[in-house]
């Protein structure tokens, strides 16, 4: 087991043994009661990650990667007869804008530099100037750079100006605070294989229950229609073949999540690991790409070390047993990223720091 490299990419993550073992549970059909029980159990456990969500939300579970959940949210809930504002400060905001474009939905983009903080003044101006905007899409943790977008202000503006907020929380769900009460988002999309530490293949959207009663779906896709899943899932059913083994893994990962005291404990553990990296690497010449207090708990972006392009750094670290992650698009030549989710302890971080010391920074 120790032969496979430690995954420091932002999902999929290195699994714990109990999650890996869970995938060995019996093969089942998604039209049988055992499946319904499994799915209903997972739906309830997902709402319990932030317990206040149980009051007003339903978790819609889908087979697909994180993008599947985000696109299902966008495709089913972004109206065709009013505009959706997308706040972009990285790859994933821009991806939601693209989803609106391919679905032919009226969209307005509010774009910041990748990594730049969201300027609330500009959000407010957008919303006040254009009363055709009914919905707002935002990414919680922009994995592109690791900036944790502060959503208190965005959510307050949405509430005061009566707009519906929808959040891509794929890389924050289970690892950061999501305020279902105060932010009261219409929907939050996430996936199993990031802060929840399960395998890729299952994604989910928490949607305000009322939405299914009062509204119709805007979906222009059969597979991505949340309303269709919602009907089937009342009794635990699924409209399409489900990733049964990935659901087993998620079920076990959620049990482990609760056994280890939930998102706060996970956040604290991540913060400890990340803090050590954020102190050690800059001291060796790899500066943080963002101000330290802008970062989320689960990923950090660093400037590439002197004399290394990304590929060279990647290959060297892979030889030492670590998978790291590149910057996207123009950031490829500028930074590299280290995620600290999954089965990872401080000893792993210390070993990585030693490798940097011995193999990367020798002579500097
Ligand atoms: C990982 C991620 C996604 C989804 O990516 P997939 O590759 O489809 O799993 C979406 N948004 C954010 C912020 C992410 O970090």
Coordinates of C-alpha atoms and ligand atoms in Angstrom, one line a residue:
X1 CA 0.0 0.0 0.0
X2 CA 2.8 2.4 0.8
X3 CA 4.0 1.9 -2.7
X4 CA 1.3 4.1 -4.2
X5 CA 2.1 7.8 -4.1
X6 CA 0.3 10.1 -1.7
X7 CA -2.2 12.2 -3.6
X8 CA -1.7 15.9 -3.0
X9 CA -3.9 16.9 -5.9
X10 CA -7.4 18.3 -5.1
X11 CA -9.3 15.1 -5.4
X12 CA -9.4 12.2 -5.9
X13 CA -7.8 11.7 -2.5
X14 CA -5.8 8.9 -0.8
X15 CA -8.4 6.7 0.8
X16 CA -8.5 5.3 4.2
X17 CA -8.6 1.5 4.5
X18 CA -12.1 1.4 5.8
X19 CA -13.4 3.4 2.8
X20 CA -11.5 1.1 0.4
X21 CA -12.9 -2.0 2.1
X22 CA -16.4 -0.7 1.9
X23 CA -16.3 -1.1 -1.9
X24 CA -16.2 -4.8 -1.3
X25 CA -19.8 -4.9 0.1
X26 CA -22.2 -7.1 -1.9
X27 CA -23.1 -6.3 -5.5
X28 CA -26.6 -4.9 -5.6
X29 CA -29.2 -3.7 -8.1
X30 CA -30.4 -0.1 -7.8
X31 CA -34.0 -1.3 -8.1
X32 CA -33.9 -3.3 -4.8
X33 CA -34.8 -2.4 -1.3
X34 CA -31.1 -2.7 -0.1
X35 CA -30.2 0.0 -2.5
X36 CA -33.1 2.3 -1.4
X37 CA -31.9 1.9 2.2
X38 CA -28.3 2.8 1.2
X39 CA -29.4 5.8 -0.8
X40 CA -31.8 7.2 1.8
X41 CA -29.1 6.7 4.5
X42 CA -26.6 8.7 2.5
X43 CA -29.1 11.4 1.7
X44 CA -29.7 11.9 5.5
X45 CA -26.0 11.7 6.3
X46 CA -25.2 14.4 3.7
X47 CA -27.7 16.8 5.3
X48 CA -26.2 16.1 8.7
X49 CA -22.8 17.5 7.6
X50 CA -24.3 20.9 8.4
X51 CA -27.3 19.8 10.5
X52 CA -29.3 23.0 10.0
X53 CA -29.6 22.0 6.4
X54 CA -32.0 19.1 7.4
X55 CA -34.7 21.6 8.0
X56 CA -35.1 23.1 4.5
X57 CA -32.9 21.1 2.1
X58 CA -32.9 17.9 0.3
X59 CA -29.7 16.2 -0.9
X60 CA -30.1 15.0 -4.5
X61 CA -27.5 12.3 -5.2
X62 CA -26.2 11.6 -8.7
X63 CA -23.6 9.4 -10.4
X64 CA -20.9 11.6 -11.9
X65 CA -18.0 13.9 -11.0
X66 CA -18.3 17.2 -9.2
X67 CA -19.0 18.9 -12.6
X68 CA -22.1 16.8 -12.9
X69 CA -23.6 18.2 -9.7
X70 CA -22.6 21.7 -10.6
X71 CA -24.1 21.4 -14.1
X72 CA -27.2 19.8 -12.8
X73 CA -27.7 22.7 -10.4
X74 CA -27.1 25.2 -13.2
X75 CA -29.1 23.4 -15.8
X76 CA -32.1 22.7 -13.6
X77 CA -32.3 25.9 -11.6
X78 CA -30.9 28.8 -13.6
X79 CA -33.9 30.4 -15.3
X80 CA -34.4 30.7 -19.1
X81 CA -36.5 33.8 -18.6
X82 CA -34.3 35.9 -16.3
X83 CA -30.5 36.4 -15.9
X84 CA -28.0 34.6 -13.8
X85 CA -25.0 36.5 -12.5
X86 CA -21.8 34.5 -12.3
X87 CA -19.0 35.7 -10.1
X88 CA -15.7 34.5 -11.6
X89 CA -12.3 34.6 -9.9
X90 CA -11.0 31.3 -11.2
X91 CA -11.5 28.3 -13.5
X92 CA -14.6 27.0 -11.8
X93 CA -16.5 30.3 -11.9
X94 CA -15.7 30.4 -15.6
X95 CA -16.9 26.9 -16.0
X96 CA -20.3 27.8 -14.6
X97 CA -20.5 30.7 -17.1
X98 CA -19.8 28.2 -19.8
X99 CA -22.5 25.9 -18.6
X100 CA -25.0 28.7 -18.8
X101 CA -23.8 29.5 -22.3
X102 CA -24.2 25.9 -23.6
X103 CA -27.6 25.8 -22.0
X104 CA -28.5 29.0 -23.7
X105 CA -29.4 30.8 -20.5
X106 CA -29.3 34.6 -20.0
X107 CA -26.0 35.2 -18.2
X108 CA -24.0 38.1 -16.8
X109 CA -20.4 37.7 -15.8
X110 CA -18.7 39.6 -13.1
X111 CA -15.0 38.8 -13.6
X112 CA -12.0 39.2 -11.3
X113 CA -8.4 38.2 -11.8
X114 CA -7.8 34.6 -10.9
X115 CA -7.1 34.7 -7.2
X116 CA -8.4 38.2 -6.6
X117 CA -10.9 38.7 -3.8
X118 CA -14.5 39.3 -4.7
X119 CA -15.2 43.0 -4.5
X120 CA -18.7 43.3 -2.9
X121 CA -19.1 46.8 -4.1
X122 CA -19.0 45.5 -7.7
X123 CA -21.4 42.7 -6.9
X124 CA -23.8 45.2 -5.4
X125 CA -23.6 47.5 -8.3
X126 CA -24.3 44.7 -10.7
X127 CA -27.4 43.6 -8.8
X128 CA -28.7 47.1 -8.4
X129 CA -28.1 48.2 -12.0
X130 CA -29.7 45.1 -13.5
X131 CA -33.0 44.0 -12.0
X132 CA -33.2 41.4 -14.7
X133 CA -30.8 39.3 -12.6
X134 CA -32.7 36.8 -10.5
X135 CA -29.9 34.3 -9.6
X136 CA -26.3 34.5 -8.5
X137 CA -23.7 31.7 -9.0
X138 CA -20.5 31.7 -7.0
X139 CA -17.7 29.3 -6.2
X140 CA -17.0 28.9 -2.5
X141 CA -13.4 27.6 -2.5
X142 CA -11.8 28.5 -5.8
X143 CA -9.5 25.5 -6.2
X144 CA -7.7 27.3 -9.0
X145 CA -5.7 29.3 -6.5
X146 CA -7.0 28.1 -3.1
X147 CA -8.9 31.3 -2.4
X148 CA -11.8 30.7 0.0
X149 CA -14.3 33.2 -1.3
X150 CA -15.9 34.9 1.7
X151 CA -19.6 34.4 1.1
X152 CA -21.1 36.2 4.1
X153 CA -21.2 39.5 2.1
X154 CA -22.4 37.9 -1.2
X155 CA -25.2 36.1 0.6
X156 CA -26.2 39.2 2.5
X157 CA -26.4 41.2 -0.8
X158 CA -28.5 38.4 -2.3
X159 CA -30.9 38.4 0.6
X160 CA -31.2 42.2 0.8
X161 CA -31.7 42.5 -3.0
X162 CA -33.9 39.4 -3.2
X163 CA -31.7 37.2 -5.5
X164 CA -31.3 33.4 -5.3
X165 CA -27.8 32.3 -4.4
X166 CA -26.3 29.0 -5.8
X167 CA -22.9 27.8 -4.7
X168 CA -20.2 25.5 -6.2
X169 CA -19.0 24.0 -2.9
X170 CA -17.3 21.0 -4.5
X171 CA -14.0 21.6 -2.8
X172 CA -15.3 23.0 0.5
X173 CA -18.2 20.8 1.5
X174 CA -17.2 18.9 4.6
X175 CA -14.0 21.0 5.1
X176 CA -15.3 24.5 5.5
X177 CA -18.2 26.2 7.2
X178 CA -21.2 26.5 4.9
X179 CA -23.9 28.6 6.4
X180 CA -27.2 27.0 5.2
X181 CA -29.1 29.2 7.7
X182 CA -27.8 32.7 7.2
X183 CA -26.7 32.4 3.6
X184 CA -29.8 30.4 2.8
X185 CA -28.6 29.4 -0.7
X186 CA -31.1 28.0 -3.1
X187 CA -28.7 25.2 -3.9
X188 CA -25.2 24.0 -3.1
X189 CA -23.3 21.5 -5.3
X190 CA -20.5 19.2 -4.1
X191 CA -18.9 15.8 -4.6
X192 CA -17.8 12.7 -2.7
X193 CA -14.2 12.7 -3.5
X194 CA -12.8 15.9 -2.0
X195 CA -13.3 16.9 1.6
X196 CA -15.6 13.9 2.3
X197 CA -12.7 11.5 1.4
X198 CA -14.7 9.0 -0.7
X199 CA -14.0 7.9 -4.3
X200 CA -14.9 9.8 -7.5
X201 CA -18.2 9.0 -9.1
X202 CA -20.8 10.4 -6.8
X203 CA -21.9 14.0 -6.6
X204 CA -24.8 15.8 -5.0
X205 CA -26.7 19.0 -4.8
X206 CA -28.5 20.3 -1.7
X207 CA -31.5 22.1 -2.8
X208 CA -34.2 24.0 -0.9
X209 CA -37.1 21.6 -0.7
X210 CA -39.6 24.3 -1.5
X211 CA -38.1 24.6 -4.9
X212 CA -39.5 21.2 -5.9
X213 CA -42.9 22.2 -4.7
X214 CA -43.2 25.6 -6.1
X215 CA -41.1 25.7 -9.2
X216 CA -40.6 23.8 -12.4
X217 CA -37.4 22.5 -13.7
X218 CA -35.5 24.5 -16.3
X219 CA -33.5 21.5 -17.3
X220 CA -32.7 21.0 -20.9
X221 CA -30.9 17.7 -20.2
X222 CA -32.5 14.5 -19.2
X223 CA -29.5 13.2 -17.1
X224 CA -28.9 16.5 -15.3
X225 CA -32.5 17.2 -14.3
X226 CA -32.6 17.5 -10.5
X227 CA -36.4 17.4 -10.4
X228 CA -36.4 13.9 -12.0
X229 CA -33.9 12.6 -9.4
X230 CA -35.9 14.2 -6.6
X231 CA -39.0 12.3 -7.6
X232 CA -37.2 9.0 -7.7
X233 CA -35.3 9.5 -4.5
X234 CA -38.3 10.1 -2.3
X235 CA -38.3 6.3 -1.7
X236 CA -34.6 5.8 -2.3
X237 CA -34.9 5.0 -6.0
X238 CA -32.7 6.2 -8.9
X239 CA -33.8 7.1 -12.4
X240 CA -30.5 5.7 -13.9
X241 CA -28.0 3.1 -13.0
X242 CA -26.1 4.3 -9.9
X243 CA -22.5 4.0 -9.0
X244 CA -23.2 1.4 -6.2
X245 CA -19.6 0.8 -5.2
X246 CA -18.9 4.5 -5.1
X247 CA -22.0 4.9 -2.9
X248 CA -20.7 2.3 -0.5
X249 CA -17.4 4.3 -0.3
X250 CA -19.3 7.5 0.4
X251 CA -21.4 5.8 3.1
X252 CA -18.3 4.6 4.8
X253 CA -16.6 7.9 4.4
X254 CA -19.5 9.7 6.0
X255 CA -19.5 7.3 8.9
X256 CA -15.8 8.0 9.3
X257 CA -16.4 11.7 9.0
X258 CA -18.9 11.6 11.9
X259 CA -16.7 9.3 14.0
X260 CA -13.9 11.9 13.7
X261 CA -16.3 14.7 14.8
X262 CA -17.4 16.3 11.6
X263 CA -16.3 19.3 9.5
X264 CA -14.8 21.3 12.3
X265 CA -12.3 18.6 13.2
X266 CA -11.6 18.1 9.5
X267 CA -11.0 21.8 9.0
X268 CA -8.7 21.9 12.0
X269 CA -6.7 18.9 10.8
X270 CA -6.4 20.4 7.3
X271 CA -5.4 23.8 8.8
X272 CA -2.6 22.2 10.8
X273 CA -1.2 20.4 7.7
X274 CA -1.5 23.4 5.5
X275 CA 0.0 25.8 8.1
X276 CA 3.1 23.6 8.2
X277 CA 3.5 23.7 4.4
X278 CA 2.7 27.5 4.4
X279 CA 5.5 28.1 6.8
X280 CA 8.1 25.7 5.5
X281 CA 8.0 26.2 1.7
X282 CA 8.1 30.0 1.6
X283 CA 11.2 29.8 3.9
X284 CA 12.8 27.7 1.1
X285 CA 12.0 30.3 -1.6
X286 CA 8.5 29.1 -2.8
X287 CA 6.3 32.1 -1.9
X288 CA 2.6 31.7 -1.3
X289 CA 0.6 32.7 -4.3
X290 CA -2.0 34.4 -2.2
X291 CA -1.9 36.2 1.2
X292 CA -1.9 33.5 3.8
X293 CA -5.3 34.5 5.3
X294 CA -7.0 34.3 1.9
X295 CA -6.4 30.5 1.6
X296 CA -8.9 27.8 2.4
X297 CA -7.9 24.9 4.6
X298 CA -7.5 22.2 1.9
X299 CA -5.2 23.5 -0.8
X300 CA -2.3 25.9 -1.1
X301 CA -0.8 27.5 -4.3
X302 CA 3.0 28.2 -4.2
X303 CA 5.2 29.9 -6.7
X304 CA 7.4 27.4 -8.5
X305 CA 10.9 27.1 -7.1
X306 CA 13.8 28.8 -8.8
X307 CA 15.1 26.8 -11.7
X308 CA 12.1 24.4 -12.0
X309 CA 9.3 24.3 -14.4
X310 CA 6.2 22.5 -13.2
X311 CA 6.9 19.3 -15.1
X312 CA 10.4 18.9 -13.6
X313 CA 9.1 19.5 -10.1
X314 CA 6.2 17.1 -10.6
X315 CA 8.4 14.3 -11.9
X316 CA 10.9 14.7 -9.1
X317 CA 8.3 14.6 -6.4
X318 CA 6.5 11.7 -8.1
X319 CA 9.7 9.7 -7.8
X320 CA 9.6 10.5 -4.1
X321 CA 6.0 9.3 -3.7
X322 CA 4.0 12.5 -4.0
X323 CA 1.5 13.6 -6.6
X324 CA 1.3 17.3 -6.8
X325 CA -0.9 19.5 -9.0
X326 CA -0.2 22.1 -11.7
X327 CA -1.5 25.6 -12.1
X328 CA -4.3 25.9 -14.7
X329 CA -4.0 27.7 -18.0
X330 CA -1.8 30.8 -17.6
X331 CA -0.9 29.8 -14.1
X332 CA 0.8 26.6 -15.3
X333 CA 4.1 28.4 -15.6
X334 CA 3.7 30.3 -12.4
X335 CA 2.5 28.0 -9.6
X336 CA 2.0 24.5 -8.3
X337 CA -0.6 23.4 -5.8
X338 CA -0.5 21.1 -2.8
X339 CA -3.8 19.8 -1.5
X340 CA -4.0 18.2 2.0
X341 CA -7.2 16.3 1.9
X342 CA -7.7 12.5 2.3
X343 CA -5.8 10.1 4.5
X344 CA -2.8 12.3 5.3
X345 CA -1.0 13.0 8.5
X346 CA 1.6 15.5 9.7
X347 CA 4.3 12.8 9.2
X348 CA 3.5 12.8 5.5
X349 CA 3.9 16.6 5.4
X350 CA 7.2 16.4 7.2
X351 CA 8.5 13.8 4.7
X352 CA 7.5 16.1 1.8
X353 CA 9.2 19.0 3.4
X354 CA 12.4 16.9 3.8
X355 CA 12.2 16.0 0.1
X356 CA 11.9 19.7 -0.8
X357 CA 14.9 20.5 1.4
X358 CA 17.1 17.8 0.0
X359 CA 16.1 17.5 -3.6
X360 CA 14.6 20.9 -4.6
X361 CA 16.3 23.5 -2.6
X362 CA 19.8 22.1 -2.3
X363 CA 22.2 24.9 -2.8
X364 CA 19.7 27.6 -2.5
Ligands
LIG1 C1 -13.0 19.7 -8.3 C2 -13.9 20.9 -8.5 C3 -15.1 20.8 -9.3 C4 -15.5 19.6 -10.1 O1 -14.5 18.9 -10.8 P1 -14.7 17.4 -11.3 O2 -13.4 17.2 -12.0 O3 -15.8 17.3 -12.2 O4 -14.9 16.5 -10.1 C5 -15.9 21.9 -9.4 N1 -15.7 23.0 -8.7 C6 -14.6 23.1 -7.9 C7 -14.4 24.3 -7.1 C8 -13.7 22.0 -7.8 O5 -12.7 22.1 -6.9

